């Protein structure tokens, strides 16, 4: 699946391509499942690009799961037939994809392909931001109070469980229909939107930090709750600079992905629920994610 110009889901087209050859440090995967992330349709829409067409056709998609079928020079620890998950390099919405071997982790047998293919981006993001907030695995986190704005989404579901596991009291925002889901993760659920700060103050008189996964205009409330822009991080709000809040982007934390899928395999963590589409439904899947019509982690099964 690729696009040669920016636009709506109609710019996506299925094409036949030669199998990509892994370079040094890379492997080629026979992809089983590729994940839909909001960044995929944001990039496809072109709003983040300086022109109306990319230099060359783009295969969308970041995270995936599949079976190693070719190994590039210098790769150690991975061989043909290994079942892995992680990030693609150069697009994931494809039957064959390249990936840097060092970012991949083994797929536990007890974890489905759908879950394996859908967690790398949200897990890497959740663990990274918790650490940036001083709520990492090695920090003194017991008894801290954290607001997660958007606790029912892909990043939120992961961040909430990891934070609760670290002894942090989590207040998680979601829509009315997801209040029960947030509670089941161990957080105190609150409905997002106007009056958010007052609803949270009715629960606690102290908030140590806030993690905004939603990017929907809540930074003013979150800064007021924590008392300082330094205690708030967003991964999605374009007004971050205006509020003096850090906008976090980048990769993960060593070991985070293996730990999370290990906990899922052990039945201790729940992965975000998955909804499956076929590769030729990629445009519909992206639209369903963009509009919020379908909740959960949307995935493409090859
Ligand atoms: N910077 C980075 O490194 C990075 C990495 C990953 C993702 N992101 C960005 O982070 C965002 C979330 O990603 P995701 O995969 O977690 O998305 P997602 O699964 O679609 O989750 C979105 C979350 O936002 C909540 N939400 C919707 N409207 C809201 C509002 N007005 N106020 C507060 N919360 C609201 C949703 O709650 P309900 O479902 O209950 O409505 C849900 O919990 C996307 O914009 C994505 O591009 C950034």
Tab-separated table of C-alpha atoms and ligand atoms in Angstrom:
chain	number	residue	atom	x	y	z
A	1	UNK	CA	0.000	0.000	0.000
A	2	UNK	CA	1.466	3.362	-0.942
A	3	UNK	CA	0.703	6.980	-1.800
A	4	UNK	CA	2.453	9.132	-4.381
A	5	UNK	CA	0.704	12.411	-3.420
A	6	UNK	CA	-0.770	13.744	-0.183
A	7	UNK	CA	-4.506	13.758	0.362
A	8	UNK	CA	-7.445	11.786	1.741
A	9	UNK	CA	-7.658	7.992	1.923
A	10	UNK	CA	-8.267	7.899	-1.857
A	11	UNK	CA	-4.539	8.540	-2.503
A	12	UNK	CA	-3.712	5.093	-1.098
A	13	UNK	CA	-3.130	2.490	-3.797
A	14	UNK	CA	-2.102	-1.162	-3.851
A	15	UNK	CA	0.936	-1.803	-6.054
A	16	UNK	CA	3.203	-4.762	-6.775
A	17	UNK	CA	6.833	-4.216	-5.822
A	18	UNK	CA	9.996	-6.308	-5.820
A	19	UNK	CA	10.790	-7.828	-2.433
A	20	UNK	CA	13.020	-5.334	-0.551
A	21	UNK	CA	16.563	-6.564	0.191
A	22	UNK	CA	17.807	-6.109	3.770
A	23	UNK	CA	20.862	-3.849	4.150
A	24	UNK	CA	23.448	-4.138	6.941
A	25	UNK	CA	21.751	-4.605	10.301
A	26	UNK	CA	18.348	-5.173	8.711
A	27	UNK	CA	16.015	-8.108	8.224
A	28	UNK	CA	13.145	-8.634	5.789
A	29	UNK	CA	9.896	-9.726	7.385
A	30	UNK	CA	6.956	-11.579	5.918
A	31	UNK	CA	4.467	-9.235	7.595
A	32	UNK	CA	1.558	-10.800	9.438
A	33	UNK	CA	0.047	-7.680	10.967
A	34	UNK	CA	0.736	-3.957	10.565
A	35	UNK	CA	-0.687	-1.327	12.873
A	36	UNK	CA	-2.604	1.889	12.148
A	37	UNK	CA	-1.362	4.926	14.092
A	38	UNK	CA	-2.659	8.517	13.928
A	39	UNK	CA	0.740	9.601	12.537
A	40	UNK	CA	0.007	7.498	9.411
A	41	UNK	CA	-3.015	9.576	8.322
A	42	UNK	CA	-1.440	12.824	9.566
A	43	UNK	CA	1.548	12.220	7.234
A	44	UNK	CA	-0.657	11.002	4.364
A	45	UNK	CA	-2.780	14.166	4.662
A	46	UNK	CA	0.307	16.277	3.878
A	47	UNK	CA	-0.308	18.871	6.605
A	48	UNK	CA	3.176	18.197	7.955
A	49	UNK	CA	4.895	18.436	4.512
A	50	UNK	CA	6.290	21.424	2.580
A	51	UNK	CA	4.912	20.333	-0.863
A	52	UNK	CA	1.862	18.517	-2.245
A	53	UNK	CA	3.684	15.287	-3.081
A	54	UNK	CA	6.421	13.236	-1.410
A	55	UNK	CA	9.711	12.863	-3.312
A	56	UNK	CA	8.961	9.198	-3.907
A	57	UNK	CA	5.924	6.986	-3.105
A	58	UNK	CA	5.499	6.359	0.607
A	59	UNK	CA	4.499	3.053	2.183
A	60	UNK	CA	2.705	4.073	5.394
A	61	UNK	CA	2.955	2.410	8.761
A	62	UNK	CA	5.469	2.124	11.570
A	63	UNK	CA	4.882	-0.917	13.769
A	64	UNK	CA	4.300	-4.478	12.751
A	65	UNK	CA	4.821	-8.158	13.504
A	66	UNK	CA	5.978	-10.920	11.195
A	67	UNK	CA	8.405	-13.713	10.433
A	68	UNK	CA	12.042	-13.129	9.496
A	69	UNK	CA	12.636	-14.353	5.948
A	70	UNK	CA	15.984	-12.752	5.016
A	71	UNK	CA	18.853	-11.454	7.144
A	72	UNK	CA	21.255	-8.623	6.235
A	73	UNK	CA	24.978	-8.373	6.904
A	74	UNK	CA	26.032	-8.092	10.538
A	75	UNK	CA	22.743	-9.205	12.065
A	76	UNK	CA	23.239	-11.425	15.073
A	77	UNK	CA	20.657	-13.055	17.294
A	78	UNK	CA	17.941	-13.289	14.637
A	79	UNK	CA	17.450	-15.933	11.990
A	80	UNK	CA	15.079	-16.990	9.243
A	81	UNK	CA	11.791	-18.195	10.707
A	82	UNK	CA	11.944	-16.121	13.922
A	83	UNK	CA	8.642	-14.491	14.908
A	84	UNK	CA	9.200	-10.873	15.921
A	85	UNK	CA	7.564	-7.511	16.502
A	86	UNK	CA	8.733	-3.911	16.464
A	87	UNK	CA	9.141	-1.055	13.999
A	88	UNK	CA	9.570	-1.216	10.227
A	89	UNK	CA	12.073	0.973	8.426
A	90	UNK	CA	10.410	2.349	5.316
A	91	UNK	CA	6.762	1.372	5.836
A	92	UNK	CA	4.733	-1.433	7.374
A	93	UNK	CA	1.533	-1.623	5.249
A	94	UNK	CA	3.005	-4.340	3.011
A	95	UNK	CA	3.351	-8.078	2.661
A	96	UNK	CA	7.153	-7.722	2.955
A	97	UNK	CA	8.901	-5.053	5.006
A	98	UNK	CA	12.399	-4.190	6.190
A	99	UNK	CA	13.219	-3.574	9.833
A	100	UNK	CA	16.353	-2.750	11.836
A	101	UNK	CA	17.109	-5.967	13.699
A	102	UNK	CA	18.144	-4.231	16.905
A	103	UNK	CA	14.690	-2.719	17.497
A	104	UNK	CA	12.850	-6.034	17.145
A	105	UNK	CA	11.836	-8.343	19.983
A	106	UNK	CA	10.678	-11.959	19.978
A	107	UNK	CA	6.923	-12.513	19.785
A	108	UNK	CA	5.904	-14.575	22.813
A	109	UNK	CA	3.961	-17.650	21.697
A	110	UNK	CA	0.998	-16.698	23.902
A	111	UNK	CA	0.572	-13.249	22.324
A	112	UNK	CA	-1.595	-13.042	19.190
A	113	UNK	CA	-0.253	-11.656	15.929
A	114	UNK	CA	-2.803	-8.826	16.161
A	115	UNK	CA	-1.516	-7.688	19.553
A	116	UNK	CA	2.122	-8.254	18.573
A	117	UNK	CA	1.721	-6.075	15.486
A	118	UNK	CA	-0.052	-3.236	17.267
A	119	UNK	CA	1.945	-2.386	20.389
A	120	UNK	CA	5.436	-1.128	19.492
A	121	UNK	CA	4.613	2.542	18.921
A	122	UNK	CA	2.253	2.909	21.869
A	123	UNK	CA	4.508	0.987	24.256
A	124	UNK	CA	7.678	2.864	23.281
A	125	UNK	CA	5.839	6.166	23.615
A	126	UNK	CA	4.203	5.385	26.964
A	127	UNK	CA	7.417	4.158	28.650
A	128	UNK	CA	9.452	7.062	27.237
A	129	UNK	CA	7.080	9.771	28.486
A	130	UNK	CA	6.719	8.205	31.938
A	131	UNK	CA	10.509	8.286	32.255
A	132	UNK	CA	10.635	11.898	31.014
A	133	UNK	CA	8.112	12.817	33.720
A	134	UNK	CA	10.415	11.294	36.356
A	135	UNK	CA	8.114	8.291	36.673
A	136	UNK	CA	10.441	5.698	35.142
A	137	UNK	CA	11.204	2.200	36.383
A	138	UNK	CA	14.188	3.457	38.430
A	139	UNK	CA	12.470	6.518	39.893
A	140	UNK	CA	10.827	6.836	43.282
A	141	UNK	CA	7.228	6.674	42.051
A	142	UNK	CA	5.280	5.266	44.987
A	143	UNK	CA	2.372	7.481	46.005
A	144	UNK	CA	2.800	9.963	43.128
A	145	UNK	CA	-0.388	11.242	41.464
A	146	UNK	CA	-0.474	11.310	37.656
A	147	UNK	CA	-3.213	12.554	35.333
A	148	UNK	CA	-3.290	10.710	31.999
A	149	UNK	CA	-5.408	12.674	29.550
A	150	UNK	CA	-6.695	10.120	27.044
A	151	UNK	CA	-6.269	6.991	29.199
A	152	UNK	CA	-8.533	4.848	27.001
A	153	UNK	CA	-6.475	5.189	23.797
A	154	UNK	CA	-3.554	3.122	22.554
A	155	UNK	CA	-0.839	5.066	24.400
A	156	UNK	CA	-3.120	5.681	27.383
A	157	UNK	CA	-3.981	2.029	28.019
A	158	UNK	CA	-0.282	1.146	28.184
A	159	UNK	CA	0.798	4.177	30.223
A	160	UNK	CA	-2.011	3.690	32.734
A	161	UNK	CA	-1.166	0.067	33.505
A	162	UNK	CA	2.580	0.651	33.733
A	163	UNK	CA	2.068	3.670	36.011
A	164	UNK	CA	-0.361	1.796	38.278
A	165	UNK	CA	2.159	-1.056	38.458
A	166	UNK	CA	4.787	1.456	39.660
A	167	UNK	CA	2.606	2.419	42.620
A	168	UNK	CA	1.389	5.652	41.024
A	169	UNK	CA	-2.170	6.871	41.605
A	170	UNK	CA	-3.553	7.469	38.112
A	171	UNK	CA	-6.498	9.691	37.230
A	172	UNK	CA	-7.382	8.798	33.641
A	173	UNK	CA	-9.612	10.779	31.318
A	174	UNK	CA	-11.831	9.233	28.656
A	175	UNK	CA	-15.216	9.695	27.018
A	176	UNK	CA	-18.331	8.650	28.899
A	177	UNK	CA	-18.389	5.275	27.104
A	178	UNK	CA	-14.842	4.362	28.178
A	179	UNK	CA	-15.067	5.219	31.896
A	180	UNK	CA	-15.426	1.538	32.839
A	181	UNK	CA	-12.420	0.545	30.712
A	182	UNK	CA	-10.206	3.102	32.461
A	183	UNK	CA	-11.378	1.920	35.874
A	184	UNK	CA	-10.592	-1.681	34.923
A	185	UNK	CA	-6.973	-0.621	34.269
A	186	UNK	CA	-6.640	0.510	37.891
A	187	UNK	CA	-7.134	4.263	37.383
A	188	UNK	CA	-9.797	6.659	38.640
A	189	UNK	CA	-11.781	7.588	35.533
A	190	UNK	CA	-12.872	11.158	34.743
A	191	UNK	CA	-14.717	12.442	31.677
A	192	UNK	CA	-12.544	14.776	29.548
A	193	UNK	CA	-13.652	18.175	28.190
A	194	UNK	CA	-14.822	21.489	29.684
A	195	UNK	CA	-14.523	21.648	33.473
A	196	UNK	CA	-11.826	18.936	33.574
A	197	UNK	CA	-9.664	20.698	36.185
A	198	UNK	CA	-12.628	21.080	38.561
A	199	UNK	CA	-13.629	17.430	38.203
A	200	UNK	CA	-10.071	16.339	39.011
A	201	UNK	CA	-9.794	18.766	41.971
A	202	UNK	CA	-12.916	17.143	43.369
A	203	UNK	CA	-10.921	13.857	43.522
A	204	UNK	CA	-7.486	15.050	44.646
A	205	UNK	CA	-5.939	18.260	45.966
A	206	UNK	CA	-2.523	17.374	44.548
A	207	UNK	CA	-1.306	16.272	41.096
A	208	UNK	CA	2.412	15.547	40.611
A	209	UNK	CA	2.461	15.212	36.826
A	210	UNK	CA	0.270	15.059	33.720
A	211	UNK	CA	0.676	13.058	30.509
A	212	UNK	CA	-1.418	14.411	27.652
A	213	UNK	CA	-1.898	11.690	25.035
A	214	UNK	CA	-4.899	13.384	23.433
A	215	UNK	CA	-3.702	16.737	22.123
A	216	UNK	CA	-7.195	18.174	22.247
A	217	UNK	CA	-6.720	21.516	24.019
A	218	UNK	CA	-6.384	20.422	27.675
A	219	UNK	CA	-2.912	21.828	28.396
A	220	UNK	CA	-4.241	24.875	30.294
A	221	UNK	CA	-6.137	22.612	32.698
A	222	UNK	CA	-3.179	20.241	33.095
A	223	UNK	CA	-0.709	23.054	33.876
A	224	UNK	CA	-3.174	24.502	36.394
A	225	UNK	CA	-3.556	21.090	38.082
A	226	UNK	CA	0.172	20.362	38.399
A	227	UNK	CA	1.059	24.002	39.149
A	228	UNK	CA	3.877	24.050	36.580
A	229	UNK	CA	4.325	23.554	32.824
A	230	UNK	CA	7.454	21.527	33.691
A	231	UNK	CA	5.256	18.807	35.175
A	232	UNK	CA	3.253	18.291	31.970
A	233	UNK	CA	4.238	16.476	28.754
A	234	UNK	CA	2.140	16.177	25.595
A	235	UNK	CA	2.673	13.873	22.641
A	236	UNK	CA	0.022	15.472	20.450
A	237	UNK	CA	-0.970	19.046	21.310
A	238	UNK	CA	0.173	21.655	18.753
A	239	UNK	CA	-0.219	24.356	21.467
A	240	UNK	CA	2.623	22.875	23.563
A	241	UNK	CA	5.000	25.790	22.988
A	242	UNK	CA	2.337	28.363	23.841
A	243	UNK	CA	1.903	26.739	27.266
A	244	UNK	CA	5.638	26.128	27.781
A	245	UNK	CA	4.955	22.377	27.833
A	246	UNK	CA	7.394	19.774	26.461
A	247	UNK	CA	6.235	18.048	23.256
A	248	UNK	CA	7.749	14.581	23.418
A	249	UNK	CA	8.644	12.602	20.322
A	250	UNK	CA	11.201	9.946	19.491
A	251	UNK	CA	11.848	6.323	20.258
A	252	UNK	CA	11.457	4.029	23.211
A	253	UNK	CA	13.373	2.833	26.209
A	254	UNK	CA	15.599	-0.240	25.987
A	255	UNK	CA	13.734	-3.292	27.196
A	256	UNK	CA	10.293	-1.654	27.336
A	257	UNK	CA	8.739	-3.525	24.428
A	258	UNK	CA	10.000	-6.940	25.569
A	259	UNK	CA	8.808	-6.224	29.104
A	260	UNK	CA	5.325	-5.151	28.007
A	261	UNK	CA	4.675	-8.142	25.726
A	262	UNK	CA	6.096	-10.422	28.413
A	263	UNK	CA	3.560	-9.009	30.879
A	264	UNK	CA	0.767	-9.469	28.320
A	265	UNK	CA	1.854	-13.079	27.770
A	266	UNK	CA	1.828	-13.615	31.548
A	267	UNK	CA	-1.714	-12.206	31.739
A	268	UNK	CA	-0.622	-9.274	33.947
A	269	UNK	CA	-1.201	-6.458	31.426
A	270	UNK	CA	-3.961	-6.037	28.872
A	271	UNK	CA	-2.966	-4.879	25.416
A	272	UNK	CA	-5.245	-2.342	23.754
A	273	UNK	CA	-8.113	-4.154	22.037
A	274	UNK	CA	-7.523	-4.772	18.342
A	275	UNK	CA	-9.883	-4.396	15.385
A	276	UNK	CA	-8.785	-6.200	12.228
A	277	UNK	CA	-8.920	-4.943	8.615
A	278	UNK	CA	-7.407	-6.349	5.416
A	279	UNK	CA	-4.559	-4.545	3.624
A	280	UNK	CA	-6.900	-3.217	0.935
A	281	UNK	CA	-9.065	-1.656	3.658
A	282	UNK	CA	-6.160	0.527	4.865
A	283	UNK	CA	-7.907	3.760	3.801
A	284	UNK	CA	-11.072	2.844	5.692
A	285	UNK	CA	-9.051	1.804	8.739
A	286	UNK	CA	-7.186	5.133	8.738
A	287	UNK	CA	-10.477	7.043	8.437
A	288	UNK	CA	-12.083	5.023	11.238
A	289	UNK	CA	-9.083	5.894	13.441
A	290	UNK	CA	-9.041	9.573	12.400
A	291	UNK	CA	-12.741	10.145	13.051
A	292	UNK	CA	-12.796	8.014	16.214
A	293	UNK	CA	-15.616	5.926	14.690
A	294	UNK	CA	-13.824	2.742	15.797
A	295	UNK	CA	-11.927	2.590	19.120
A	296	UNK	CA	-8.963	0.385	19.927
A	297	UNK	CA	-5.838	-0.454	17.969
A	298	UNK	CA	-6.799	-0.900	14.345
A	299	UNK	CA	-4.592	-3.377	12.501
A	300	UNK	CA	-4.127	-4.653	8.960
A	301	UNK	CA	-3.804	-8.407	8.571
A	302	UNK	CA	-1.892	-9.466	5.455
B	1	LIG	N1	4.766	12.160	19.817
B	1	LIG	C1	4.803	10.818	19.809
B	1	LIG	O1	5.855	10.186	20.005
B	1	LIG	C2	3.529	10.067	19.580
B	1	LIG	C3	3.514	8.678	19.604
B	1	LIG	C4	2.294	7.990	19.497
B	1	LIG	C5	1.121	8.729	19.314
B	1	LIG	N2	1.185	10.081	19.234
B	1	LIG	C6	-0.048	10.889	19.077
B	1	LIG	O2	-0.783	10.738	20.294
B	1	LIG	C7	-2.170	10.769	20.014
B	1	LIG	C8	-2.828	9.551	20.643
B	1	LIG	O3	-2.386	8.371	20.002
B	1	LIG	P1	-3.146	6.999	20.299
B	1	LIG	O4	-2.583	5.992	19.370
B	1	LIG	O5	-3.148	6.723	21.762
B	1	LIG	O6	-4.631	7.411	19.814
B	1	LIG	P2	-6.049	6.767	20.125
B	1	LIG	O7	-5.902	5.310	20.403
B	1	LIG	O8	-6.930	7.233	19.035
B	1	LIG	O9	-6.486	7.447	21.542
B	1	LIG	C9	-6.944	8.765	21.646
B	1	LIG	C10	-7.312	9.044	23.101
B	1	LIG	O10	-7.703	10.425	23.233
B	1	LIG	C11	-8.952	10.465	23.924
B	1	LIG	N3	-9.639	11.687	23.531
B	1	LIG	C12	-10.384	11.950	22.424
B	1	LIG	N4	-10.843	13.211	22.478
B	1	LIG	C13	-10.360	13.763	23.633
B	1	LIG	C14	-10.481	15.031	24.256
B	1	LIG	N5	-11.204	16.022	23.710
B	1	LIG	N6	-9.850	15.242	25.443
B	1	LIG	C15	-9.128	14.259	26.025
B	1	LIG	N7	-8.986	13.019	25.492
B	1	LIG	C16	-9.598	12.794	24.303
B	1	LIG	C17	-9.655	9.193	23.520
B	1	LIG	O11	-10.690	8.879	24.444
B	1	LIG	P3	-12.089	8.164	23.959
B	1	LIG	O12	-11.709	7.053	23.006
B	1	LIG	O13	-12.678	7.660	25.216
B	1	LIG	O14	-12.856	9.249	23.264
B	1	LIG	C18	-8.486	8.208	23.625
B	1	LIG	O15	-8.253	7.891	24.983
B	1	LIG	C19	-2.306	10.876	18.494
B	1	LIG	O16	-2.502	12.251	18.143
B	1	LIG	C20	-0.952	10.404	17.973
B	1	LIG	O17	-0.616	10.959	16.714
B	1	LIG	C21	2.355	10.771	19.362
